Coordinates of C-alpha atoms and ligand atoms in Angstrom, one line a residue:
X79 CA -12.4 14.3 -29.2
X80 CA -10.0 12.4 -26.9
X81 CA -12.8 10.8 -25.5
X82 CA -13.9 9.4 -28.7
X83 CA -10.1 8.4 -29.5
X84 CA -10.2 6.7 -26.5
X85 CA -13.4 4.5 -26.5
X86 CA -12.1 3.2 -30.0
X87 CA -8.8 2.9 -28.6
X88 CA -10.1 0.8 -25.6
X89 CA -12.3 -1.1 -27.9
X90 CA -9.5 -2.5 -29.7
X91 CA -7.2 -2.9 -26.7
X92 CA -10.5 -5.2 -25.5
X93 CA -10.9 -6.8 -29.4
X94 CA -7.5 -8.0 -29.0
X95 CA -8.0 -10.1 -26.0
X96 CA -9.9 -13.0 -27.6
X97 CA -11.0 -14.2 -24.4
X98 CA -12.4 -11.0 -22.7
X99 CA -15.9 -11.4 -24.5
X100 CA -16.5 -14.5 -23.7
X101 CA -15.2 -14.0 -20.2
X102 CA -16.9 -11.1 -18.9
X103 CA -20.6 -10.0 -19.2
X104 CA -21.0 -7.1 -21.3
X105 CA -21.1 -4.5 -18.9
X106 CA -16.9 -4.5 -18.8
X107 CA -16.9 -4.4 -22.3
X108 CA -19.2 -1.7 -22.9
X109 CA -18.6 0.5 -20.2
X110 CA -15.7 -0.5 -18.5
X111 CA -12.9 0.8 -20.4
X112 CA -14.1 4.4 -21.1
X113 CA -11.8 7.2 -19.7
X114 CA -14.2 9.0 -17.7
X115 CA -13.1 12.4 -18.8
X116 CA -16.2 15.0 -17.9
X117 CA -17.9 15.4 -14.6
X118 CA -21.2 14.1 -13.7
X119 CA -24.0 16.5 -13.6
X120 CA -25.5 14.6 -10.9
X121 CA -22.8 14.4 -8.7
X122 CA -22.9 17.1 -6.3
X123 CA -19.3 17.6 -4.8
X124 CA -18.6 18.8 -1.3
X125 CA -14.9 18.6 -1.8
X126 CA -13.6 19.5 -5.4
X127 CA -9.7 19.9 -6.2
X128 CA -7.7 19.4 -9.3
X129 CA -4.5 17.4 -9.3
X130 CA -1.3 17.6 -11.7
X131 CA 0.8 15.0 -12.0
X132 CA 4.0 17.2 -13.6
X133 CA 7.3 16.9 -13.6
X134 CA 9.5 19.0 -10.5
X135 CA 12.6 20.3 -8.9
X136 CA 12.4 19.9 -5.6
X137 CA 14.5 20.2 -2.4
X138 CA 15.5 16.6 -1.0
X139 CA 19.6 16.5 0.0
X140 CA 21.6 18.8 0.6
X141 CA 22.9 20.7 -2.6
X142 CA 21.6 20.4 -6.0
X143 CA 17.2 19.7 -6.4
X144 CA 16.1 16.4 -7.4
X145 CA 13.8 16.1 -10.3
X146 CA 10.7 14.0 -10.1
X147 CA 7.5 12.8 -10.7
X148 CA 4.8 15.0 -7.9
X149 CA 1.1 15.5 -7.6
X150 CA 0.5 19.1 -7.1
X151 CA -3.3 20.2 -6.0
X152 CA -5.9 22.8 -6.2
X153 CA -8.8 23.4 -4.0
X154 CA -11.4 24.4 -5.6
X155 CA -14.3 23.9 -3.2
X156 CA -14.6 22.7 0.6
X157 CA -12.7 23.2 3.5
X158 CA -9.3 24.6 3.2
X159 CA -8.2 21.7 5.3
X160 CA -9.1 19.5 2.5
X161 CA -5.4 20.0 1.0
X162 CA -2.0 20.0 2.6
X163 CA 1.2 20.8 0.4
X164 CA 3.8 18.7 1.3
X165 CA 7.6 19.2 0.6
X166 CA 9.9 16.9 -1.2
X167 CA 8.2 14.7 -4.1
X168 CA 4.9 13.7 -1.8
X169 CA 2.0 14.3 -2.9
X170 CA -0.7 16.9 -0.8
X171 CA -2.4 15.2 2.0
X172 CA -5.9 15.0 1.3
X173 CA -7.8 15.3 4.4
X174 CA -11.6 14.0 4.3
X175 CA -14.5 13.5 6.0
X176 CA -16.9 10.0 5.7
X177 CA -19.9 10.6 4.0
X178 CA -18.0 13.7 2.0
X179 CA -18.5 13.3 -2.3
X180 CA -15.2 14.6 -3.6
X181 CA -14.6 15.3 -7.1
X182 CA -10.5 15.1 -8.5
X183 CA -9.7 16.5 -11.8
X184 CA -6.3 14.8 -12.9
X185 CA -4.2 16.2 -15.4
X186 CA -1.6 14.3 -16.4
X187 CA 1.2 16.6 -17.6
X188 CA 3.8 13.9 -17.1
X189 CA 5.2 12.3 -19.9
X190 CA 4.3 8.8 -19.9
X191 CA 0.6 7.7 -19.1
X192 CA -0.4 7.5 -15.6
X193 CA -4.0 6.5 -13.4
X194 CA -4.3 8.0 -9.8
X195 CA -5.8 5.0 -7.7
X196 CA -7.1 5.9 -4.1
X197 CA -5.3 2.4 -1.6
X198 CA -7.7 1.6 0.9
X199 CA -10.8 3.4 -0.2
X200 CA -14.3 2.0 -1.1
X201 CA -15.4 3.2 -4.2
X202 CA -16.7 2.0 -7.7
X203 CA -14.5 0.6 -10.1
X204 CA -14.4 3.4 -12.4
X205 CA -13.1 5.9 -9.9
X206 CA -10.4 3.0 -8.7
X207 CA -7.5 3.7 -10.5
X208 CA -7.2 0.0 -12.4
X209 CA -4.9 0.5 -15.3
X210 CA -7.2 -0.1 -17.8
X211 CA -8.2 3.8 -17.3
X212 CA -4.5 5.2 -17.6
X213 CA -4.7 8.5 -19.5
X214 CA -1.9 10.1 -22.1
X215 CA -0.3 13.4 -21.3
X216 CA -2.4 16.3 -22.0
X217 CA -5.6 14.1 -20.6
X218 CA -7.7 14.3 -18.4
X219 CA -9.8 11.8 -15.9
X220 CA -12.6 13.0 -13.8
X221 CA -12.7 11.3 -10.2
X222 CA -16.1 11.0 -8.7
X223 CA -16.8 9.3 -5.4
X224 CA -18.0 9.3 -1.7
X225 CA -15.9 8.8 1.5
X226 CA -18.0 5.6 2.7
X227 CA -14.6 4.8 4.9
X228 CA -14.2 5.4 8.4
X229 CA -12.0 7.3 10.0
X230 CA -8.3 6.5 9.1
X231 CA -5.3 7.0 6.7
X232 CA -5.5 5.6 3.7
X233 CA -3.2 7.0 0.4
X234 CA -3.2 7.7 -3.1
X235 CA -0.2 6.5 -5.7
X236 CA -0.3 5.7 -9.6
X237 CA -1.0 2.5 -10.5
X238 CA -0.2 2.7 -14.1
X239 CA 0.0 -0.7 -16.2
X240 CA 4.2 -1.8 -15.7
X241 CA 4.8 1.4 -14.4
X242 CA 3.5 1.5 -11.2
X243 CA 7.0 1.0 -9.4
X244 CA 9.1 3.6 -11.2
X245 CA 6.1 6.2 -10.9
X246 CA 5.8 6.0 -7.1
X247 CA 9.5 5.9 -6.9
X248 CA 9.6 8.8 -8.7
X249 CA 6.8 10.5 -6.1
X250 CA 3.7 9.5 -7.2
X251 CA 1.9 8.6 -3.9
X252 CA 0.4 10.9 -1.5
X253 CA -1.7 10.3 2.2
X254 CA -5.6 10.2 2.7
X255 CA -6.5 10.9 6.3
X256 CA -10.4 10.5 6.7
X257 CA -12.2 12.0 9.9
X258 CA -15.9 10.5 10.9
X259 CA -17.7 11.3 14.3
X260 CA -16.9 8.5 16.2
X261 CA -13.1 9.3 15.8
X262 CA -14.3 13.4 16.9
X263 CA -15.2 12.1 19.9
X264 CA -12.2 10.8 20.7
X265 CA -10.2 13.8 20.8
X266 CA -7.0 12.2 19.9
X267 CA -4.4 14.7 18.8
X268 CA -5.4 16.6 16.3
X269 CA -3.5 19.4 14.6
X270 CA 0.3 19.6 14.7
X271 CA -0.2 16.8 17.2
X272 CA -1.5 14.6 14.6
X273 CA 1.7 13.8 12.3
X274 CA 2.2 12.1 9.3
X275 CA 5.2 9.8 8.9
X276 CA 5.3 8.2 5.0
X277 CA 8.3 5.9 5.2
X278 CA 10.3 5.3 1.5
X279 CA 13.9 4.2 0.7
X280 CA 15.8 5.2 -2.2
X281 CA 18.7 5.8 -4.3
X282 CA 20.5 8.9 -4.8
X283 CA 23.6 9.8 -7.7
X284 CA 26.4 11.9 -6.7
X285 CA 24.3 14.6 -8.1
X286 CA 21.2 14.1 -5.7
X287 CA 19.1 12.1 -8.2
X288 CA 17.2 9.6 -7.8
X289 CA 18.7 6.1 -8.9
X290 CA 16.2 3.6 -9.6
X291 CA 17.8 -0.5 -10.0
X292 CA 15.9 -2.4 -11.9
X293 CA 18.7 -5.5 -12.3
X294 CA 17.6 -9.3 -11.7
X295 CA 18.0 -9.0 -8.4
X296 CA 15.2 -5.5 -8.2
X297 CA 12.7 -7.7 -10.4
X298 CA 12.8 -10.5 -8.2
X299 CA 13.3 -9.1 -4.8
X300 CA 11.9 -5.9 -5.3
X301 CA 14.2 -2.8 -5.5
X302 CA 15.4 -1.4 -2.0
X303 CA 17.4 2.0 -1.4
X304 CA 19.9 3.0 0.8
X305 CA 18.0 6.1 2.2
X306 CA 15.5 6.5 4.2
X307 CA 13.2 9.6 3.9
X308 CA 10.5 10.2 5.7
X309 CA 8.0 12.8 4.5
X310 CA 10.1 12.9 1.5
X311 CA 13.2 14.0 3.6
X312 CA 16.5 12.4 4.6
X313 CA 17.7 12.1 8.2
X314 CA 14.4 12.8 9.4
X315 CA 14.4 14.7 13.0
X316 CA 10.8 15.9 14.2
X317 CA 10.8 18.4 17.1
X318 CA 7.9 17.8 19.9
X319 CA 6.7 18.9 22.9
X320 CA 6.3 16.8 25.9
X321 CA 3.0 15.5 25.3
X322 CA 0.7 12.6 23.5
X323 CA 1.1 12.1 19.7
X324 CA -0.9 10.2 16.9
X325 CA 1.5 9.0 14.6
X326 CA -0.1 7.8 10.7
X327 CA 2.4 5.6 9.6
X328 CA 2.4 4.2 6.2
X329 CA 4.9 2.3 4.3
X330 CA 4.8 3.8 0.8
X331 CA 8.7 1.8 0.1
X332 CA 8.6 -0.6 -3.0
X333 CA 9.8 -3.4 -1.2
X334 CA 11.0 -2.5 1.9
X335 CA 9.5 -4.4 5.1
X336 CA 10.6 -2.3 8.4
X337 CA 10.2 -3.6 12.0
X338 CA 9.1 -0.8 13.6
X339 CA 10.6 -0.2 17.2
X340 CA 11.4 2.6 20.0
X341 CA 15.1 2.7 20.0
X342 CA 14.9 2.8 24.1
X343 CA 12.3 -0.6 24.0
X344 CA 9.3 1.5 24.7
X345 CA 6.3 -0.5 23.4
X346 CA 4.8 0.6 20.7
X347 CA 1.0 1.8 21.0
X348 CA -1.5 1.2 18.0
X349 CA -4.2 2.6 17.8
X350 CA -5.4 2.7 13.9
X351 CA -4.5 -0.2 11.4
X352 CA -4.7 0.1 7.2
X353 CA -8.7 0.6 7.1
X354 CA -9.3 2.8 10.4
X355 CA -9.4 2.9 14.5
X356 CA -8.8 -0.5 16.3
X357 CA -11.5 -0.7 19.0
X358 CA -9.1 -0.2 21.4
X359 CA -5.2 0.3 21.7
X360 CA -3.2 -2.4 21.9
X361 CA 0.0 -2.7 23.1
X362 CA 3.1 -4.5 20.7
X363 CA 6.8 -4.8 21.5
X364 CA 7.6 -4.1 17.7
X365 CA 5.4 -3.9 14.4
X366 CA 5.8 -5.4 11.4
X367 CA 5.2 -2.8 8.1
X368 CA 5.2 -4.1 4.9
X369 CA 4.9 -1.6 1.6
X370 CA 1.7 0.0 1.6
X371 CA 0.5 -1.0 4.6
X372 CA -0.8 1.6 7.7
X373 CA -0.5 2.1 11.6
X374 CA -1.3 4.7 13.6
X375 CA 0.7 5.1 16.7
X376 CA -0.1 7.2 20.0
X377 CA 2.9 8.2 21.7
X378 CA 3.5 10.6 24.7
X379 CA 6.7 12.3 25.7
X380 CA 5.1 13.3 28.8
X381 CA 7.8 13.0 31.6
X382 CA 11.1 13.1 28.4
X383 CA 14.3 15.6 29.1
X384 CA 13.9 18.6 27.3
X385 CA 16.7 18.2 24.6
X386 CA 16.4 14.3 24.6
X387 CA 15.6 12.5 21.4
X388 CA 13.4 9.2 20.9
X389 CA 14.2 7.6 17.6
X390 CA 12.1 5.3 15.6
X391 CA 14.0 2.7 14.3
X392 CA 13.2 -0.4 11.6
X393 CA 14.7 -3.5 13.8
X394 CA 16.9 -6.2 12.7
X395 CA 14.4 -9.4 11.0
X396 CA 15.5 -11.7 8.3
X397 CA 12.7 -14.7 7.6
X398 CA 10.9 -12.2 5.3
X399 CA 13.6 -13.0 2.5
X400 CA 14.1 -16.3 0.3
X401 CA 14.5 -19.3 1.7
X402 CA 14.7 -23.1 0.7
X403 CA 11.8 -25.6 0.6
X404 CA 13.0 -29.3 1.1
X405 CA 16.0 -31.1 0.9
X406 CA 17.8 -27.3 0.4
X407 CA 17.0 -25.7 4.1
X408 CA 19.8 -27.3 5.6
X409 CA 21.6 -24.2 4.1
X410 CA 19.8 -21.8 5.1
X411 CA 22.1 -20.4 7.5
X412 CA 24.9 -20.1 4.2
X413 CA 21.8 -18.9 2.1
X414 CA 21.3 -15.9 4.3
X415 CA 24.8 -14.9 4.2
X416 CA 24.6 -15.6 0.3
X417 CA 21.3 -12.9 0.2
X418 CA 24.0 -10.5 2.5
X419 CA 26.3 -11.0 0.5
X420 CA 24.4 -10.1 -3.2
X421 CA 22.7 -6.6 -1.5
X422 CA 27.1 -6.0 -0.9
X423 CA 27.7 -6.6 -4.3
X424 CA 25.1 -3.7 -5.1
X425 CA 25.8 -1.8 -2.4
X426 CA 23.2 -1.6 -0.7
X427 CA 20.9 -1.6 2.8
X428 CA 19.7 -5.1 3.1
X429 CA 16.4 -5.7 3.6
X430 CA 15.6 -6.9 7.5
X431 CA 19.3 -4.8 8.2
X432 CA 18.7 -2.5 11.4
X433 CA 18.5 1.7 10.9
X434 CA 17.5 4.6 12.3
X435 CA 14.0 5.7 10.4
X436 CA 13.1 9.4 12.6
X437 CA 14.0 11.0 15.2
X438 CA 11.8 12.7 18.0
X439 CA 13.5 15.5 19.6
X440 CA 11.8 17.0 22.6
X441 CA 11.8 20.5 22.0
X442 CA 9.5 22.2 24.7
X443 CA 7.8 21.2 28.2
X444 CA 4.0 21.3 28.2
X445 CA 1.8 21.1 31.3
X446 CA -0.4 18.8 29.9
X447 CA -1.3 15.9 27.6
X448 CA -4.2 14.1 26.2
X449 CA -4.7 11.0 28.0
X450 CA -4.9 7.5 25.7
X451 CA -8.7 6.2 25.5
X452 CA -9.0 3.1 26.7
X453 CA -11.6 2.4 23.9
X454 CA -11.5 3.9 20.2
X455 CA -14.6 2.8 17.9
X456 CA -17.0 0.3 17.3
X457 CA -16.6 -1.9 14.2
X458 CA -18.9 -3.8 12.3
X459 CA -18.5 -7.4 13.7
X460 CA -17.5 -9.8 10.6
X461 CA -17.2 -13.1 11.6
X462 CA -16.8 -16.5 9.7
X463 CA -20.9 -16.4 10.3
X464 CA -21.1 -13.9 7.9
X465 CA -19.3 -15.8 4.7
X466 CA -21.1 -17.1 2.3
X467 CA -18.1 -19.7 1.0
X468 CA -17.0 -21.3 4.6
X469 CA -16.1 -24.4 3.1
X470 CA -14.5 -23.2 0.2
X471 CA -12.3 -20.1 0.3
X472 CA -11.0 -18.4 -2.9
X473 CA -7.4 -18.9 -3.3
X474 CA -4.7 -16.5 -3.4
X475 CA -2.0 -19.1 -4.1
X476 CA 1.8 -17.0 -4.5
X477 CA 4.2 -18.6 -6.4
X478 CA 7.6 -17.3 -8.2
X479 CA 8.4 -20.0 -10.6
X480 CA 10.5 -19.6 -13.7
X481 CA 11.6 -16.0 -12.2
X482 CA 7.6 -14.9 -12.7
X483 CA 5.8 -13.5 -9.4
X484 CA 2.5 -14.8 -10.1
X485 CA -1.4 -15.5 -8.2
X486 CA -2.7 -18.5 -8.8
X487 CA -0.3 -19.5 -11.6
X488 CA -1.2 -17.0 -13.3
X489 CA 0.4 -13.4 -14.7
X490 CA -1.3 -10.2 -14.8
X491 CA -4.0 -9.4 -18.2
X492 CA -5.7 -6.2 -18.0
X493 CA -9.3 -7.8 -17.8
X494 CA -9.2 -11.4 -17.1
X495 CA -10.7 -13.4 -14.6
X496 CA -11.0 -16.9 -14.2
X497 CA -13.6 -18.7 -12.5
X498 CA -12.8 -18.8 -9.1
X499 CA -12.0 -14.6 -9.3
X500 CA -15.7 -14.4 -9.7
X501 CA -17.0 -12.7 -6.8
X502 CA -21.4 -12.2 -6.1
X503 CA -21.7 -8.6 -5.3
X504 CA -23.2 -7.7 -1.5
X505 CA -21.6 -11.2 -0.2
X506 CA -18.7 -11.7 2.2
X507 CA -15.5 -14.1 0.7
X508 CA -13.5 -16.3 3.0
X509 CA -10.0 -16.0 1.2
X510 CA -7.5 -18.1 1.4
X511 CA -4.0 -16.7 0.7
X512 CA -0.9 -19.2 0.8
X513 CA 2.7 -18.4 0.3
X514 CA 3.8 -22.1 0.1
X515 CA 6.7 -23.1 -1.0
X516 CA 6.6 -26.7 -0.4
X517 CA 4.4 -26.4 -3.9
X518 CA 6.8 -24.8 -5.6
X519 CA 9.5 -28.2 -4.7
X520 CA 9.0 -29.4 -9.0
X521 CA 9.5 -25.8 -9.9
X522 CA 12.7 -25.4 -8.5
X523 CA 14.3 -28.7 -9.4
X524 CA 15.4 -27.3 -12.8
X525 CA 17.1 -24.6 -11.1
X526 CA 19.2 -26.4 -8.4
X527 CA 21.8 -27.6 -10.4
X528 CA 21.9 -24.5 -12.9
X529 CA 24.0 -21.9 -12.6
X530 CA 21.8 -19.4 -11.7
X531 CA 23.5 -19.7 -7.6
X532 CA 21.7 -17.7 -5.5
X533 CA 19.1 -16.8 -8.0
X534 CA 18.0 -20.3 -7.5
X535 CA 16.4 -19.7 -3.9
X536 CA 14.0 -17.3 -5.0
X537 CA 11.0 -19.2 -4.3
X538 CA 10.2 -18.4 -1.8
X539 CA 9.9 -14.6 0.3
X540 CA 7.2 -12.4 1.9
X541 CA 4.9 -10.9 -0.1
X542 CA 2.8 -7.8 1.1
X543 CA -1.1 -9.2 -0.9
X544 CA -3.3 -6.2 -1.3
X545 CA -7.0 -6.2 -2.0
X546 CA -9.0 -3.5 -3.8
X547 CA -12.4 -2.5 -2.5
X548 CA -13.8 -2.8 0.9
X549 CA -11.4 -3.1 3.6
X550 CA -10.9 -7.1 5.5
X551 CA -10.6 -8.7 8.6
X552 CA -7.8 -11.5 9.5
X553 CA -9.2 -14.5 10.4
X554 CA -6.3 -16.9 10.9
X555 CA -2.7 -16.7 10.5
X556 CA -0.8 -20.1 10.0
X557 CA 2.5 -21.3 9.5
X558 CA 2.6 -24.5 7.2
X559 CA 6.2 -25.3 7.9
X560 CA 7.0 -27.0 10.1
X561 CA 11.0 -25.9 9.7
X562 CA 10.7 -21.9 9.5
X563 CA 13.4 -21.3 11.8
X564 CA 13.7 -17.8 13.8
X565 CA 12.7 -15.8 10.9
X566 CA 9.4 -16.2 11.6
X567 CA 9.5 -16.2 15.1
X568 CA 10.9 -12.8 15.4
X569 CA 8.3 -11.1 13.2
X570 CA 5.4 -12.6 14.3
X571 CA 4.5 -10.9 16.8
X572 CA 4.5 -7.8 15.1
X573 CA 1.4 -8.4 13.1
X574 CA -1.6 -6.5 14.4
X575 CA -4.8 -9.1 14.3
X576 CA -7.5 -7.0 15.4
X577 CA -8.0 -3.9 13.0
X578 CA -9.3 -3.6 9.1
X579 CA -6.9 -4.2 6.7
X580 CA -6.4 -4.1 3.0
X581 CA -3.1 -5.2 2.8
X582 CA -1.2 -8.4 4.6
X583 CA 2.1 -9.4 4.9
X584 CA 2.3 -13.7 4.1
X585 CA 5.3 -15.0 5.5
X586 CA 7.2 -17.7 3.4
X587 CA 5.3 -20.8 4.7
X588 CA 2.2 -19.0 6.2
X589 CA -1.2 -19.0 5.3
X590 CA -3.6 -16.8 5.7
X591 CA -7.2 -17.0 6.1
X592 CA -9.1 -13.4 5.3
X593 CA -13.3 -12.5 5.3
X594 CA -13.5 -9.4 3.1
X595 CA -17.0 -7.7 2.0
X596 CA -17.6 -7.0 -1.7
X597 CA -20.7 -5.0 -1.2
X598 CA -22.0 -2.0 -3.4
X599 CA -19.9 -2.1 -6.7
X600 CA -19.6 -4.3 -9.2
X601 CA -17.0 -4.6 -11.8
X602 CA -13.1 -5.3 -11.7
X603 CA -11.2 -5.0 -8.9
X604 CA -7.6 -6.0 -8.5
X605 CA -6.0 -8.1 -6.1
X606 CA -2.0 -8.1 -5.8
X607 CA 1.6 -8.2 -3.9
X608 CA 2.4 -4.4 -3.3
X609 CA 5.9 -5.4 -3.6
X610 CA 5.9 -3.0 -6.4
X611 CA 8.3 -4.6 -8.6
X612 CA 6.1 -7.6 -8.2
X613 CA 3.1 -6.0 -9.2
X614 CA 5.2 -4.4 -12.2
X615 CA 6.0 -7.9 -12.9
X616 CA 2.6 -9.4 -13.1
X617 CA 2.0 -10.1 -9.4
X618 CA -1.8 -9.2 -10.1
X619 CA -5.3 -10.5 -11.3
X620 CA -8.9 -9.0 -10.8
X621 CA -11.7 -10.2 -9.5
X622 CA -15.2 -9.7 -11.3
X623 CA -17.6 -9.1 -8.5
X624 CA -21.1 -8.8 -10.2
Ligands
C2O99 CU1 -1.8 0.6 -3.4 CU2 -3.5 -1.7 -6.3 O1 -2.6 -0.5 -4.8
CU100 CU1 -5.2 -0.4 -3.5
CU101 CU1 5.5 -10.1 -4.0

């Protein structure tokens, strides 16, 4: 019945879009918008869970529960492993293996629609979350795919159309940890030794609830809290032993960029970026972590006082917020005390302000550790030899004129593409994403004089641009202007090269040069800023690879 309700539903969601028919080949119109609500007979799962998006109380400050939005699971075959409760709002950690087919029943008992998409993972576009496949209260959707990625930690959060920001603010998000042989090998720490650490800032009331901001300032900057939680937990504090760590990082904030840094200067050691294992560690005096984005870090306490602490903290960096093109940078200096001065009026933590995010307390001396590899895994080799469009890179072009977060001038439509979003399946795509506000110079003439004061700067910030589907390599990072001042010079170096990613911090000014495989599916697949607010906004197009 529902399913029937929905195809006719879809239908005339698509029927309204006078351009969709014309736009897409019939494959997205017939096919593409169908809830897929039963399993596949031929799809024989190894791992098979169910997962309930429902309403909850749940533990978070001290004193009265918080309600919120969380993903409960349910194993139902494979190894018990497969599913790890977490406290707080967060979602279970699934842990998988590549080459695994796992099978996800989601209910959605919350209500307001919602669409469980899996960041980071290779799979086809009807098992991808894309908001076209949202499902009512009461629904189901049957999740169907196999763990082509390597070994990693990727994460799950709903991606629901306009409501993705409140719903992961809420709790909807969860981590993906993928295990493959070559990683087995390794014998990195595994076990308790192998910790989770899903960074978030919110907003609490008096009454230990969660506040969510959605003023001008949230819609243009993104929303930012004034607590940090870690693992769904406020002031953080991890005991350890004296030994080596891994450390899965991930970013799951709305907005937030942190600067990742040992409070006593150690370096930091990475050893896994957003789409897996580097090929070897590599040594970085701070890291740069924008929303949604991964690291893994190895660290050893080896040779730390029993009863010492090591804290990781989120480092002082401003060139990630608005700034001036032309004639208007002079005042840059005033415009950063102006941005200070609006996250005071709304009392808040500034985004690039310096704060503790966990703290490591060595609990108990061990005899002895793990020692770091010096290699990790072989990747495929990508190279610009592999791309089939060398000479002429699909654009990614950021802009926020007229108060609208766009790509490439244009706003989000739930199954749109223009010409150049067309990908060929089973090629390789140099990409070319630019965050460039000398463009944006006419745009912002209108709004120099107004009264809009600091409003009128917005043209220019960081965004964090995600890409669905296979995971992509960076090929060149460039900064167009010329007069960037420090802001980019102290974050720079906090941007790790080497690995797989899916998601990439562009600096105001930079460009970015990306090769990214679209092999396998075909279909829609979305490309956006994973400033959530942002995406919310319309910060997000597809591309048609067929
Ligand atoms: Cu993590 Cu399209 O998103
Ligand atoms: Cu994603
Ligand atoms: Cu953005």
């Amino acid at each position: 019945m529902a399913d029937h309700d929905y195809k006719r539903r879809q239908f005339l969601q698509y029927a309204a879009f006078g351009t969709i028919a014309a736009a897409l080949p019939g494959f997205v119109l017939a096919e593409g918008g169908q809830i897929n609500s039963a399993p596949s007979a031929a799809f024989k799962p190894d791992v098979e869970m169910e997962i309930t998006a429902r309403i909850a109380e749940v533990p978070i400050m001290p004193g009265a529960h918080t309600s919120v939005f969380k993903y409960y699971g349910k194993l139902l075959k494979g190894p018990k492993t497969a599913l790890k409760p977490m406290p707080g709002y967060l979602g279970p950690i699934l842990n998988l293996a590549q080459g695994q087919k796992v099978r996800i029943f989601f209910y959605n008992q919350l209500p307001e629609p919602s669409v469980m998409h899996w960041h980071g993972m290779h799979v086809p576009q009807k098992m991808d979350g894309h908001p076209m496949y949202a499902i009512q209260r009461g629904e189901r959707y049957v999740y169907e795919f196999e763990v082509k990625n390597p070994a990693g930690t990727n994460w799950y959060h709903s991606h629901t159309h306009e409501m993705t920001a409140t719903q992961v603010y809420r709790g909807l998000a969860g981590l993906i940890t993928i295990t493959d042989e070559q990683e087995q090998k390794l014998g990195l720490p595994s076990g308790e030794y192998d910790i989770p650490i899903t960074i978030q800032d919110r907003r609490f009331t008096a009454g230990n609830q969660l506040l969510y901001i959605h003023g001008m300032r949230e819609r243009m900057l993104g929303f930012l809290g004034d607590t940090i939680l870690v693992n769904g937990q406020a002031n953080s504090a991890i005991p350890v032993k004296t030994r080596a760590y891994r450390l899965r990082v991930l970013n799951g904030s709305n907005s937030r960029i942190y600067k990742l840094g040992w409070e006593d200067g150690t370096p930091l050691i990475a050893i896994g970026t957003d789409g897996g294992l580097l090929e070897k560690p590599e040594t970085y005096p701070y890291i740069m972590l924008a929303p949604a984005e991964r690291v893994e870090l190895w660290v050893d306490f080896s040779g730390r006082k029993l009863g010492t602490d090591l804290v990781l903290r989120s480092l002082e960096h401003h060139g990630t917020m608005p700034h001036m093109g032309g004639g208007m940078r002079r005042g840059r200096g005033g415009m950063r005390r102006g941005m200070g001065g609006m996250d005071m009026m709304t009392g808040g933590l500034p985004q690039g302000e310096a704060f503790p995010i966990v703290k490591f307390h060595i609990a108990k001396k061990v005899g002895d550790s793990p020692k770091l590899p010096e290699t990790l895994v072989r990747m495929r080799s990508l190279t610009e030899q592999d791309v089939s469009n060398p000479d002429q890179p699909v654009p990614i072009a950021i802009s926020m004129q007229h108060m609208a977060p766009q790509l490439n001038g244009r706003s989000f439509e739930m199954n749109e593409v223009m010409d150049s979003e067309r990908i060929p399946v089973n090629t390789v795509q140099k990409i070319r994403i630019s965050n460039d506000h000398g463009a944006m110079g006419g745009g912002m003439g209108g709004m120099r004089g107004g009264g809009m004061g600091g409003m009128g700067m917005m043209m220019s910030m960081a965004h964090p641009i995600h890409l669905h589907g296979q995971q992509f390599k960076i090929l060149s990072r460039t900064m167009k202007d010329q007069d960037s001042g420090d802001g980019y010079a102290i974050v720079k170096d906090g941007f790790i090269g080497s690995g797989w990613k899916d998601t990439v911090l562009v600096m105001p000014g930079e460009e970015v040069e990306i090769i990214k495989p679209f092999e396998d599916y075909t279909g829609l697949f979305l490309y956006h800023c994973h400033n959530l607010e942002h995406e919310d906004m319309g910060m997000m197009r597809n591309f048609y690879v067929g």
